Amino acid sequence: MAKMYAWINSTAHSDPRCKAAGAALGLWGRALSWCAANSPQGRVPRSVALELGSEDEVAALLRVGLWVELGDGYQFTPSDLLAISPNNPDDHDAP
């Protein structure tokens, strides 16, 4: 698989969902990095989510709407807060 990059929008720090997620936002960031390396569609298997964070953190991401449950894992919700792309951040056309 080609190298992928993950971006977090510069407004994430003030987004109400991110504020409500509290410490679970660390899991969100780690899982985003994992997805860039392994699942550019933004799907996180439950086993991976629990390696990267706790049940409480997963529950918080679901509660605030940053993730949705999908079978045996979770999906990043379509959002203006993130992007996974093959573009290098040093390129001028990166999102």
PDB file as gemmi writes it, atoms N, CA and C in Angstrom:
CRYST1    1.000    1.000    1.000  90.00  90.00  90.00 P 1                      
ATOM      1  N   MET A   1       0.845  -1.179   0.000  1.00  0.00           N  
ATOM      2  CA  MET A   1       0.000   0.000   0.000  1.00  0.00           C  
ATOM      3  C   MET A   1       0.888   1.241   0.000  1.00  0.00           C  
ATOM      4  N   ALA A   2       0.469   2.223  -0.758  1.00  0.00           N  
ATOM      5  CA  ALA A   2       1.204   3.487  -0.802  1.00  0.00           C  
ATOM      6  C   ALA A   2       1.113   4.182   0.548  1.00  0.00           C  
ATOM      7  N   LYS A   3       2.117   4.966   0.840  1.00  0.00           N  
ATOM      8  CA  LYS A   3       2.123   5.714   2.088  1.00  0.00           C  
ATOM      9  C   LYS A   3       0.972   6.721   2.092  1.00  0.00           C  
ATOM     10  N   MET A   4       0.250   6.764   3.211  1.00  0.00           N  
ATOM     11  CA  MET A   4      -0.866   7.688   3.353  1.00  0.00           C  
ATOM     12  C   MET A   4      -0.538   8.683   4.459  1.00  0.00           C  
ATOM     13  N   TYR A   5      -1.215   9.817   4.433  1.00  0.00           N  
ATOM     14  CA  TYR A   5      -1.028  10.862   5.433  1.00  0.00           C  
ATOM     15  C   TYR A   5      -2.377  11.203   6.042  1.00  0.00           C  
ATOM     16  N   ALA A   6      -2.376  11.587   7.294  1.00  0.00           N  
ATOM     17  CA  ALA A   6      -3.606  11.976   7.977  1.00  0.00           C  
ATOM     18  C   ALA A   6      -3.482  13.426   8.420  1.00  0.00           C  
ATOM     19  N   TRP A   7      -4.551  14.170   8.226  1.00  0.00           N  
ATOM     20  CA  TRP A   7      -4.602  15.570   8.649  1.00  0.00           C  
ATOM     21  C   TRP A   7      -5.738  15.757   9.624  1.00  0.00           C  
ATOM     22  N   ILE A   8      -5.502  16.571  10.613  1.00  0.00           N  
ATOM     23  CA  ILE A   8      -6.560  17.016  11.515  1.00  0.00           C  
ATOM     24  C   ILE A   8      -6.748  18.499  11.243  1.00  0.00           C  
ATOM     25  N   ASN A   9      -7.978  18.906  11.006  1.00  0.00           N  
ATOM     26  CA  ASN A   9      -8.280  20.287  10.676  1.00  0.00           C  
ATOM     27  C   ASN A   9      -7.837  21.223  11.792  1.00  0.00           C  
ATOM     28  N   SER A  10      -7.412  22.401  11.418  1.00  0.00           N  
ATOM     29  CA  SER A  10      -6.927  23.381  12.407  1.00  0.00           C  
ATOM     30  C   SER A  10      -8.032  23.909  13.311  1.00  0.00           C  
ATOM     31  N   THR A  11      -9.284  23.571  13.034  1.00  0.00           N  
ATOM     32  CA  THR A  11     -10.381  24.000  13.908  1.00  0.00           C  
ATOM     33  C   THR A  11     -10.792  22.926  14.917  1.00  0.00           C  
ATOM     34  N   ALA A  12     -10.147  21.756  14.873  1.00  0.00           N  
ATOM     35  CA  ALA A  12     -10.541  20.652  15.753  1.00  0.00           C  
ATOM     36  C   ALA A  12     -10.459  21.032  17.229  1.00  0.00           C  
ATOM     37  N   HIS A  13      -9.506  21.861  17.593  1.00  0.00           N  
ATOM     38  CA  HIS A  13      -9.332  22.219  19.005  1.00  0.00           C  
ATOM     39  C   HIS A  13     -10.562  22.913  19.591  1.00  0.00           C  
ATOM     40  N   SER A  14     -11.363  23.557  18.743  1.00  0.00           N  
ATOM     41  CA  SER A  14     -12.532  24.273  19.250  1.00  0.00           C  
ATOM     42  C   SER A  14     -13.846  23.620  18.836  1.00  0.00           C  
ATOM     43  N   ASP A  15     -13.793  22.480  18.157  1.00  0.00           N  
ATOM     44  CA  ASP A  15     -15.005  21.792  17.747  1.00  0.00           C  
ATOM     45  C   ASP A  15     -15.721  21.225  18.974  1.00  0.00           C  
ATOM     46  N   PRO A  16     -17.034  21.407  19.096  1.00  0.00           N  
ATOM     47  CA  PRO A  16     -17.760  20.917  20.274  1.00  0.00           C  
ATOM     48  C   PRO A  16     -17.630  19.416  20.497  1.00  0.00           C  
ATOM     49  N   ARG A  17     -17.558  18.645  19.408  1.00  0.00           N  
ATOM     50  CA  ARG A  17     -17.405  17.190  19.564  1.00  0.00           C  
ATOM     51  C   ARG A  17     -16.051  16.852  20.170  1.00  0.00           C  
ATOM     52  N   CYS A  18     -15.024  17.539  19.728  1.00  0.00           N  
ATOM     53  CA  CYS A  18     -13.682  17.285  20.255  1.00  0.00           C  
ATOM     54  C   CYS A  18     -13.587  17.711  21.715  1.00  0.00           C  
ATOM     55  N   LYS A  19     -14.184  18.840  22.037  1.00  0.00           N  
ATOM     56  CA  LYS A  19     -14.188  19.284  23.433  1.00  0.00           C  
ATOM     57  C   LYS A  19     -14.916  18.275  24.312  1.00  0.00           C  
ATOM     58  N   ALA A  20     -16.069  17.788  23.835  1.00  0.00           N  
ATOM     59  CA  ALA A  20     -16.860  16.835  24.618  1.00  0.00           C  
ATOM     60  C   ALA A  20     -16.159  15.489  24.765  1.00  0.00           C  
ATOM     61  N   ALA A  21     -15.306  15.130  23.807  1.00  0.00           N  
ATOM     62  CA  ALA A  21     -14.604  13.844  23.871  1.00  0.00           C  
ATOM     63  C   ALA A  21     -13.554  13.825  24.966  1.00  0.00           C  
ATOM     64  N   GLY A  22     -13.048  14.981  25.360  1.00  0.00           N  
ATOM     65  CA  GLY A  22     -12.051  15.047  26.426  1.00  0.00           C  
ATOM     66  C   GLY A  22     -10.818  14.220  26.110  1.00  0.00           C  
ATOM     67  N   ALA A  23     -10.388  13.414  27.074  1.00  0.00           N  
ATOM     68  CA  ALA A  23      -9.168  12.617  26.923  1.00  0.00           C  
ATOM     69  C   ALA A  23      -9.281  11.570  25.823  1.00  0.00           C  
ATOM     70  N   ALA A  24     -10.502  11.205  25.440  1.00  0.00           N  
ATOM     71  CA  ALA A  24     -10.682  10.219  24.369  1.00  0.00           C  
ATOM     72  C   ALA A  24     -10.173  10.739  23.032  1.00  0.00           C  
ATOM     73  N   LEU A  25      -9.952  12.036  22.928  1.00  0.00           N  
ATOM     74  CA  LEU A  25      -9.424  12.585  21.687  1.00  0.00           C  
ATOM     75  C   LEU A  25      -8.024  12.036  21.392  1.00  0.00           C  
ATOM     76  N   GLY A  26      -7.307  11.619  22.415  1.00  0.00           N  
ATOM     77  CA  GLY A  26      -6.010  10.962  22.195  1.00  0.00           C  
ATOM     78  C   GLY A  26      -6.183   9.660  21.423  1.00  0.00           C  
ATOM     79  N   LEU A  27      -7.192   8.874  21.772  1.00  0.00           N  
ATOM     80  CA  LEU A  27      -7.495   7.646  21.031  1.00  0.00           C  
ATOM     81  C   LEU A  27      -7.881   7.985  19.601  1.00  0.00           C  
ATOM     82  N   TRP A  28      -8.679   9.034  19.421  1.00  0.00           N  
ATOM     83  CA  TRP A  28      -9.096   9.459  18.085  1.00  0.00           C  
ATOM     84  C   TRP A  28      -7.873   9.756  17.214  1.00  0.00           C  
ATOM     85  N   GLY A  29      -6.907  10.478  17.750  1.00  0.00           N  
ATOM     86  CA  GLY A  29      -5.688  10.808  17.005  1.00  0.00           C  
ATOM     87  C   GLY A  29      -4.834   9.588  16.712  1.00  0.00           C  
ATOM     88  N   ARG A  30      -4.669   8.719  17.707  1.00  0.00           N  
ATOM     89  CA  ARG A  30      -3.871   7.502  17.487  1.00  0.00           C  
ATOM     90  C   ARG A  30      -4.542   6.605  16.448  1.00  0.00           C  
ATOM     91  N   ALA A  31      -5.864   6.483  16.530  1.00  0.00           N  
ATOM     92  CA  ALA A  31      -6.588   5.647  15.574  1.00  0.00           C  
ATOM     93  C   ALA A  31      -6.538   6.248  14.166  1.00  0.00           C  
ATOM     94  N   LEU A  32      -6.551   7.566  14.072  1.00  0.00           N  
ATOM     95  CA  LEU A  32      -6.423   8.210  12.767  1.00  0.00           C  
ATOM     96  C   LEU A  32      -5.066   7.878  12.149  1.00  0.00           C  
ATOM     97  N   SER A  33      -4.032   7.916  12.945  1.00  0.00           N  
ATOM     98  CA  SER A  33      -2.699   7.553  12.468  1.00  0.00           C  
ATOM     99  C   SER A  33      -2.681   6.088  12.024  1.00  0.00           C  
ATOM    100  N   TRP A  34      -3.299   5.206  12.821  1.00  0.00           N  
ATOM    101  CA  TRP A  34      -3.364   3.789  12.469  1.00  0.00           C  
ATOM    102  C   TRP A  34      -4.089   3.615  11.138  1.00  0.00           C  
ATOM    103  N   CYS A  35      -5.184   4.341  10.947  1.00  0.00           N  
ATOM    104  CA  CYS A  35      -5.939   4.237   9.693  1.00  0.00           C  
ATOM    105  C   CYS A  35      -5.109   4.697   8.497  1.00  0.00           C  
ATOM    106  N   ALA A  36      -4.350   5.753   8.660  1.00  0.00           N  
ATOM    107  CA  ALA A  36      -3.512   6.221   7.557  1.00  0.00           C  
ATOM    108  C   ALA A  36      -2.533   5.133   7.122  1.00  0.00           C  
ATOM    109  N   ALA A  37      -2.075   4.322   8.069  1.00  0.00           N  
ATOM    110  CA  ALA A  37      -1.128   3.248   7.759  1.00  0.00           C  
ATOM    111  C   ALA A  37      -1.803   1.959   7.317  1.00  0.00           C  
ATOM    112  N   ASN A  38      -3.040   1.733   7.762  1.00  0.00           N  
ATOM    113  CA  ASN A  38      -3.648   0.410   7.580  1.00  0.00           C  
ATOM    114  C   ASN A  38      -5.047   0.389   6.976  1.00  0.00           C  
ATOM    115  N   SER A  39      -5.793   1.457   7.076  1.00  0.00           N  
ATOM    116  CA  SER A  39      -7.197   1.446   6.652  1.00  0.00           C  
ATOM    117  C   SER A  39      -7.623   2.836   6.207  1.00  0.00           C  
ATOM    118  N   PRO A  40      -7.210   3.260   5.007  1.00  0.00           N  
ATOM    119  CA  PRO A  40      -7.503   4.622   4.581  1.00  0.00           C  
ATOM    120  C   PRO A  40      -9.000   4.935   4.478  1.00  0.00           C  
ATOM    121  N   GLN A  41      -9.864   3.910   4.563  1.00  0.00           N  
ATOM    122  CA  GLN A  41     -11.301   4.154   4.582  1.00  0.00           C  
ATOM    123  C   GLN A  41     -11.772   4.649   5.947  1.00  0.00           C  
ATOM    124  N   GLY A  42     -10.893   4.618   6.941  1.00  0.00           N  
ATOM    125  CA  GLY A  42     -11.247   5.108   8.266  1.00  0.00           C  
ATOM    126  C   GLY A  42     -11.942   4.101   9.154  1.00  0.00           C  
ATOM    127  N   ARG A  43     -11.745   2.801   8.892  1.00  0.00           N  
ATOM    128  CA  ARG A  43     -12.357   1.754   9.711  1.00  0.00           C  
ATOM    129  C   ARG A  43     -11.337   1.229  10.719  1.00  0.00           C  
ATOM    130  N   VAL A  44     -11.747   1.175  11.992  1.00  0.00           N  
ATOM    131  CA  VAL A  44     -10.868   0.732  13.071  1.00  0.00           C  
ATOM    132  C   VAL A  44     -11.454  -0.542  13.686  1.00  0.00           C  
ATOM    133  N   PRO A  45     -10.782  -1.696  13.535  1.00  0.00           N  
ATOM    134  CA  PRO A  45     -11.283  -2.907  14.185  1.00  0.00           C  
ATOM    135  C   PRO A  45     -11.328  -2.728  15.709  1.00  0.00           C  
ATOM    136  N   ARG A  46     -12.297  -3.374  16.335  1.00  0.00           N  
ATOM    137  CA  ARG A  46     -12.455  -3.256  17.788  1.00  0.00           C  
ATOM    138  C   ARG A  46     -11.162  -3.629  18.510  1.00  0.00           C  
ATOM    139  N   SER A  47     -10.506  -4.686  18.072  1.00  0.00           N  
ATOM    140  CA  SER A  47      -9.275  -5.123  18.747  1.00  0.00           C  
ATOM    141  C   SER A  47      -8.206  -4.036  18.694  1.00  0.00           C  
ATOM    142  N   VAL A  48      -8.113  -3.337  17.576  1.00  0.00           N  
ATOM    143  CA  VAL A  48      -7.134  -2.259  17.440  1.00  0.00           C  
ATOM    144  C   VAL A  48      -7.526  -1.082  18.329  1.00  0.00           C  
ATOM    145  N   ALA A  49      -8.801  -0.737  18.326  1.00  0.00           N  
ATOM    146  CA  ALA A  49      -9.269   0.372  19.166  1.00  0.00           C  
ATOM    147  C   ALA A  49      -8.916   0.124  20.629  1.00  0.00           C  
ATOM    148  N   LEU A  50      -9.056  -1.125  21.076  1.00  0.00           N  
ATOM    149  CA  LEU A  50      -8.774  -1.434  22.475  1.00  0.00           C  
ATOM    150  C   LEU A  50      -7.283  -1.609  22.756  1.00  0.00           C  
ATOM    151  N   GLU A  51      -6.471  -1.777  21.728  1.00  0.00           N  
ATOM    152  CA  GLU A  51      -5.013  -1.720  21.905  1.00  0.00           C  
ATOM    153  C   GLU A  51      -4.571  -0.271  22.085  1.00  0.00           C  
ATOM    154  N   LEU A  52      -5.243   0.627  21.362  1.00  0.00           N  
ATOM    155  CA  LEU A  52      -4.858   2.037  21.358  1.00  0.00           C  
ATOM    156  C   LEU A  52      -5.495   2.842  22.490  1.00  0.00           C  
ATOM    157  N   GLY A  53      -6.609   2.367  23.015  1.00  0.00           N  
ATOM    158  CA  GLY A  53      -7.323   3.114  24.050  1.00  0.00           C  
ATOM    159  C   GLY A  53      -8.194   2.198  24.885  1.00  0.00           C  
ATOM    160  N   SER A  54      -9.032   2.798  25.698  1.00  0.00           N  
ATOM    161  CA  SER A  54      -9.872   2.041  26.635  1.00  0.00           C  
ATOM    162  C   SER A  54     -11.323   1.968  26.156  1.00  0.00           C  
ATOM    163  N   GLU A  55     -12.094   1.088  26.790  1.00  0.00           N  
ATOM    164  CA  GLU A  55     -13.538   0.988  26.519  1.00  0.00           C  
ATOM    165  C   GLU A  55     -14.208   2.340  26.759  1.00  0.00           C  
ATOM    166  N   ASP A  56     -13.822   3.016  27.839  1.00  0.00           N  
ATOM    167  CA  ASP A  56     -14.418   4.319  28.152  1.00  0.00           C  
ATOM    168  C   ASP A  56     -14.123   5.350  27.064  1.00  0.00           C  
ATOM    169  N   GLU A  57     -12.911   5.323  26.522  1.00  0.00           N  
ATOM    170  CA  GLU A  57     -12.568   6.258  25.452  1.00  0.00           C  
ATOM    171  C   GLU A  57     -13.358   5.950  24.182  1.00  0.00           C  
ATOM    172  N   VAL A  58     -13.492   4.666  23.860  1.00  0.00           N  
ATOM    173  CA  VAL A  58     -14.298   4.275  22.699  1.00  0.00           C  
ATOM    174  C   VAL A  58     -15.731   4.766  22.891  1.00  0.00           C  
ATOM    175  N   ALA A  59     -16.288   4.528  24.080  1.00  0.00           N  
ATOM    176  CA  ALA A  59     -17.657   4.960  24.368  1.00  0.00           C  
ATOM    177  C   ALA A  59     -17.811   6.471  24.218  1.00  0.00           C  
ATOM    178  N   ALA A  60     -16.808   7.219  24.637  1.00  0.00           N  
ATOM    179  CA  ALA A  60     -16.868   8.682  24.520  1.00  0.00           C  
ATOM    180  C   ALA A  60     -16.878   9.112  23.055  1.00  0.00           C  
ATOM    181  N   LEU A  61     -16.057   8.478  22.214  1.00  0.00           N  
ATOM    182  CA  LEU A  61     -16.026   8.832  20.794  1.00  0.00           C  
ATOM    183  C   LEU A  61     -17.354   8.502  20.116  1.00  0.00           C  
ATOM    184  N   LEU A  62     -17.966   7.400  20.509  1.00  0.00           N  
ATOM    185  CA  LEU A  62     -19.277   7.049  19.977  1.00  0.00           C  
ATOM    186  C   LEU A  62     -20.335   8.043  20.454  1.00  0.00           C  
ATOM    187  N   ARG A  63     -20.292   8.383  21.726  1.00  0.00           N  
ATOM    188  CA  ARG A  63     -21.288   9.278  22.327  1.00  0.00           C  
ATOM    189  C   ARG A  63     -21.293  10.661  21.668  1.00  0.00           C  
ATOM    190  N   VAL A  64     -20.111  11.191  21.381  1.00  0.00           N  
ATOM    191  CA  VAL A  64     -20.045  12.545  20.807  1.00  0.00           C  
ATOM    192  C   VAL A  64     -20.144  12.547  19.281  1.00  0.00           C  
ATOM    193  N   GLY A  65     -20.154  11.369  18.661  1.00  0.00           N  
ATOM    194  CA  GLY A  65     -20.341  11.287  17.216  1.00  0.00           C  
ATOM    195  C   GLY A  65     -19.083  11.371  16.383  1.00  0.00           C  
ATOM    196  N   LEU A  66     -17.911  11.191  16.993  1.00  0.00           N  
ATOM    197  CA  LEU A  66     -16.682  11.166  16.198  1.00  0.00           C  
ATOM    198  C   LEU A  66     -16.458   9.800  15.553  1.00  0.00           C  
ATOM    199  N   TRP A  67     -17.075   8.760  16.125  1.00  0.00           N  
ATOM    200  CA  TRP A  67     -17.068   7.416  15.557  1.00  0.00           C  
ATOM    201  C   TRP A  67     -18.492   6.893  15.535  1.00  0.00           C  
ATOM    202  N   VAL A  68     -18.741   5.929  14.649  1.00  0.00           N  
ATOM    203  CA  VAL A  68     -19.962   5.130  14.674  1.00  0.00           C  
ATOM    204  C   VAL A  68     -19.550   3.667  14.742  1.00  0.00           C  
ATOM    205  N   GLU A  69     -20.399   2.857  15.379  1.00  0.00           N  
ATOM    206  CA  GLU A  69     -20.117   1.433  15.466  1.00  0.00           C  
ATOM    207  C   GLU A  69     -20.417   0.787  14.119  1.00  0.00           C  
ATOM    208  N   LEU A  70     -19.550  -0.131  13.708  1.00  0.00           N  
ATOM    209  CA  LEU A  70     -19.683  -0.776  12.412  1.00  0.00           C  
ATOM    210  C   LEU A  70     -19.245  -2.228  12.554  1.00  0.00           C  
ATOM    211  N   GLY A  71     -20.191  -3.131  12.669  1.00  0.00           N  
ATOM    212  CA  GLY A  71     -19.859  -4.554  12.799  1.00  0.00           C  
ATOM    213  C   GLY A  71     -18.957  -4.798  13.991  1.00  0.00           C  
ATOM    214  N   ASP A  72     -17.765  -5.319  13.723  1.00  0.00           N  
ATOM    215  CA  ASP A  72     -16.822  -5.624  14.801  1.00  0.00           C  
ATOM    216  C   ASP A  72     -15.791  -4.512  14.981  1.00  0.00           C  
ATOM    217  N   GLY A  73     -16.188  -3.296  14.676  1.00  0.00           N  
ATOM    218  CA  GLY A  73     -15.258  -2.181  14.824  1.00  0.00           C  
ATOM    219  C   GLY A  73     -15.972  -0.847  14.772  1.00  0.00           C  
ATOM    220  N   TYR A  74     -15.234   0.156  14.356  1.00  0.00           N  
ATOM    221  CA  TYR A  74     -15.727   1.532  14.387  1.00  0.00           C  
ATOM    222  C   TYR A  74     -15.308   2.234  13.103  1.00  0.00           C  
ATOM    223  N   GLN A  75     -16.049   3.262  12.764  1.00  0.00           N  
ATOM    224  CA  GLN A  75     -15.786   4.041  11.568  1.00  0.00           C  
ATOM    225  C   GLN A  75     -15.690   5.510  11.959  1.00  0.00           C  
ATOM    226  N   PHE A  76     -14.638   6.184  11.490  1.00  0.00           N  
ATOM    227  CA  PHE A  76     -14.596   7.634  11.639  1.00  0.00           C  
ATOM    228  C   PHE A  76     -15.800   8.188  10.899  1.00  0.00           C  
ATOM    229  N   THR A  77     -16.501   9.114  11.501  1.00  0.00           N  
ATOM    230  CA  THR A  77     -17.650   9.703  10.823  1.00  0.00           C  
ATOM    231  C   THR A  77     -17.165  10.666   9.755  1.00  0.00           C  
ATOM    232  N   PRO A  78     -17.906  10.784   8.667  1.00  0.00           N  
ATOM    233  CA  PRO A  78     -17.535  11.780   7.658  1.00  0.00           C  
ATOM    234  C   PRO A  78     -17.468  13.143   8.340  1.00  0.00           C  
ATOM    235  N   SER A  79     -16.391  13.814   8.142  1.00  0.00           N  
ATOM    236  CA  SER A  79     -16.171  15.005   8.943  1.00  0.00           C  
ATOM    237  C   SER A  79     -15.289  16.008   8.238  1.00  0.00           C  
ATOM    238  N   ASP A  80     -15.499  17.247   8.582  1.00  0.00           N  
ATOM    239  CA  ASP A  80     -14.601  18.295   8.123  1.00  0.00           C  
ATOM    240  C   ASP A  80     -13.390  18.399   9.040  1.00  0.00           C  
ATOM    241  N   LEU A  81     -13.289  17.499  10.019  1.00  0.00           N  
ATOM    242  CA  LEU A  81     -12.192  17.558  10.989  1.00  0.00           C  
ATOM    243  C   LEU A  81     -10.966  16.767  10.578  1.00  0.00           C  
ATOM    244  N   LEU A  82     -11.084  15.884   9.585  1.00  0.00           N  
ATOM    245  CA  LEU A  82      -9.946  15.024   9.267  1.00  0.00           C  
ATOM    246  C   LEU A  82      -9.924  14.672   7.800  1.00  0.00           C  
ATOM    247  N   ALA A  83      -8.772  14.207   7.363  1.00  0.00           N  
ATOM    248  CA  ALA A  83      -8.613  13.685   6.005  1.00  0.00           C  
ATOM    249  C   ALA A  83      -7.508  12.639   6.025  1.00  0.00           C  
ATOM    250  N   ILE A  84      -7.686  11.600   5.206  1.00  0.00           N  
ATOM    251  CA  ILE A  84      -6.644  10.612   4.965  1.00  0.00           C  
ATOM    252  C   ILE A  84      -6.382  10.656   3.469  1.00  0.00           C  
ATOM    253  N   SER A  85      -5.144  10.880   3.092  1.00  0.00           N  
ATOM    254  CA  SER A  85      -4.828  11.133   1.686  1.00  0.00           C  
ATOM    255  C   SER A  85      -3.421  10.643   1.356  1.00  0.00           C  
ATOM    256  N   PRO A  86      -3.181  10.289   0.093  1.00  0.00           N  
ATOM    257  CA  PRO A  86      -1.822   9.927  -0.311  1.00  0.00           C  
ATOM    258  C   PRO A  86      -0.924  11.142  -0.523  1.00  0.00           C  
ATOM    259  N   ASN A  87      -1.465  12.352  -0.423  1.00  0.00           N  
ATOM    260  CA  ASN A  87      -0.659  13.551  -0.638  1.00  0.00           C  
ATOM    261  C   ASN A  87       0.291  13.793   0.524  1.00  0.00           C  
ATOM    262  N   ASN A  88       1.508  14.129   0.193  1.00  0.00           N  
ATOM    263  CA  ASN A  88       2.514  14.480   1.193  1.00  0.00           C  
ATOM    264  C   ASN A  88       2.173  15.869   1.753  1.00  0.00           C  
ATOM    265  N   PRO A  89       2.262  16.050   3.064  1.00  0.00           N  
ATOM    266  CA  PRO A  89       1.955  17.373   3.622  1.00  0.00           C  
ATOM    267  C   PRO A  89       2.877  18.474   3.118  1.00  0.00           C  
ATOM    268  N   ASP A  90       4.013  18.106   2.553  1.00  0.00           N  
ATOM    269  CA  ASP A  90       4.914  19.125   1.989  1.00  0.00           C  
ATOM    270  C   ASP A  90       4.458  19.582   0.610  1.00  0.00           C  
ATOM    271  N   ASP A  91       3.528  18.833  -0.013  1.00  0.00           N  
ATOM    272  CA  ASP A  91       3.008  19.240  -1.315  1.00  0.00           C  
ATOM    273  C   ASP A  91       2.032  20.391  -1.138  1.00  0.00           C  
ATOM    274  N   HIS A  92       2.014  21.278  -2.090  1.00  0.00           N  
ATOM    275  CA  HIS A  92       1.128  22.428  -2.011  1.00  0.00           C  
ATOM    276  C   HIS A  92      -0.334  22.056  -2.220  1.00  0.00           C  
ATOM    277  N   ASP A  93      -0.612  20.903  -2.851  1.00  0.00           N  
ATOM    278  CA  ASP A  93      -1.994  20.531  -3.099  1.00  0.00           C  
ATOM    279  C   ASP A  93      -2.553  19.610  -2.021  1.00  0.00           C  
ATOM    280  N   ALA A  94      -1.862  19.445  -0.911  1.00  0.00           N  
ATOM    281  CA  ALA A  94      -2.375  18.622   0.185  1.00  0.00           C  
ATOM    282  C   ALA A  94      -3.631  19.276   0.743  1.00  0.00           C  
ATOM    283  N   PRO A  95      -4.592  18.419   1.241  1.00  0.00           N  
ATOM    284  CA  PRO A  95      -5.844  19.003   1.762  1.00  0.00           C  
ATOM    285  C   PRO A  95      -5.613  19.891   2.961  1.00  0.00           C  
TER     286      PRO A  95                                                      
END                                                                             
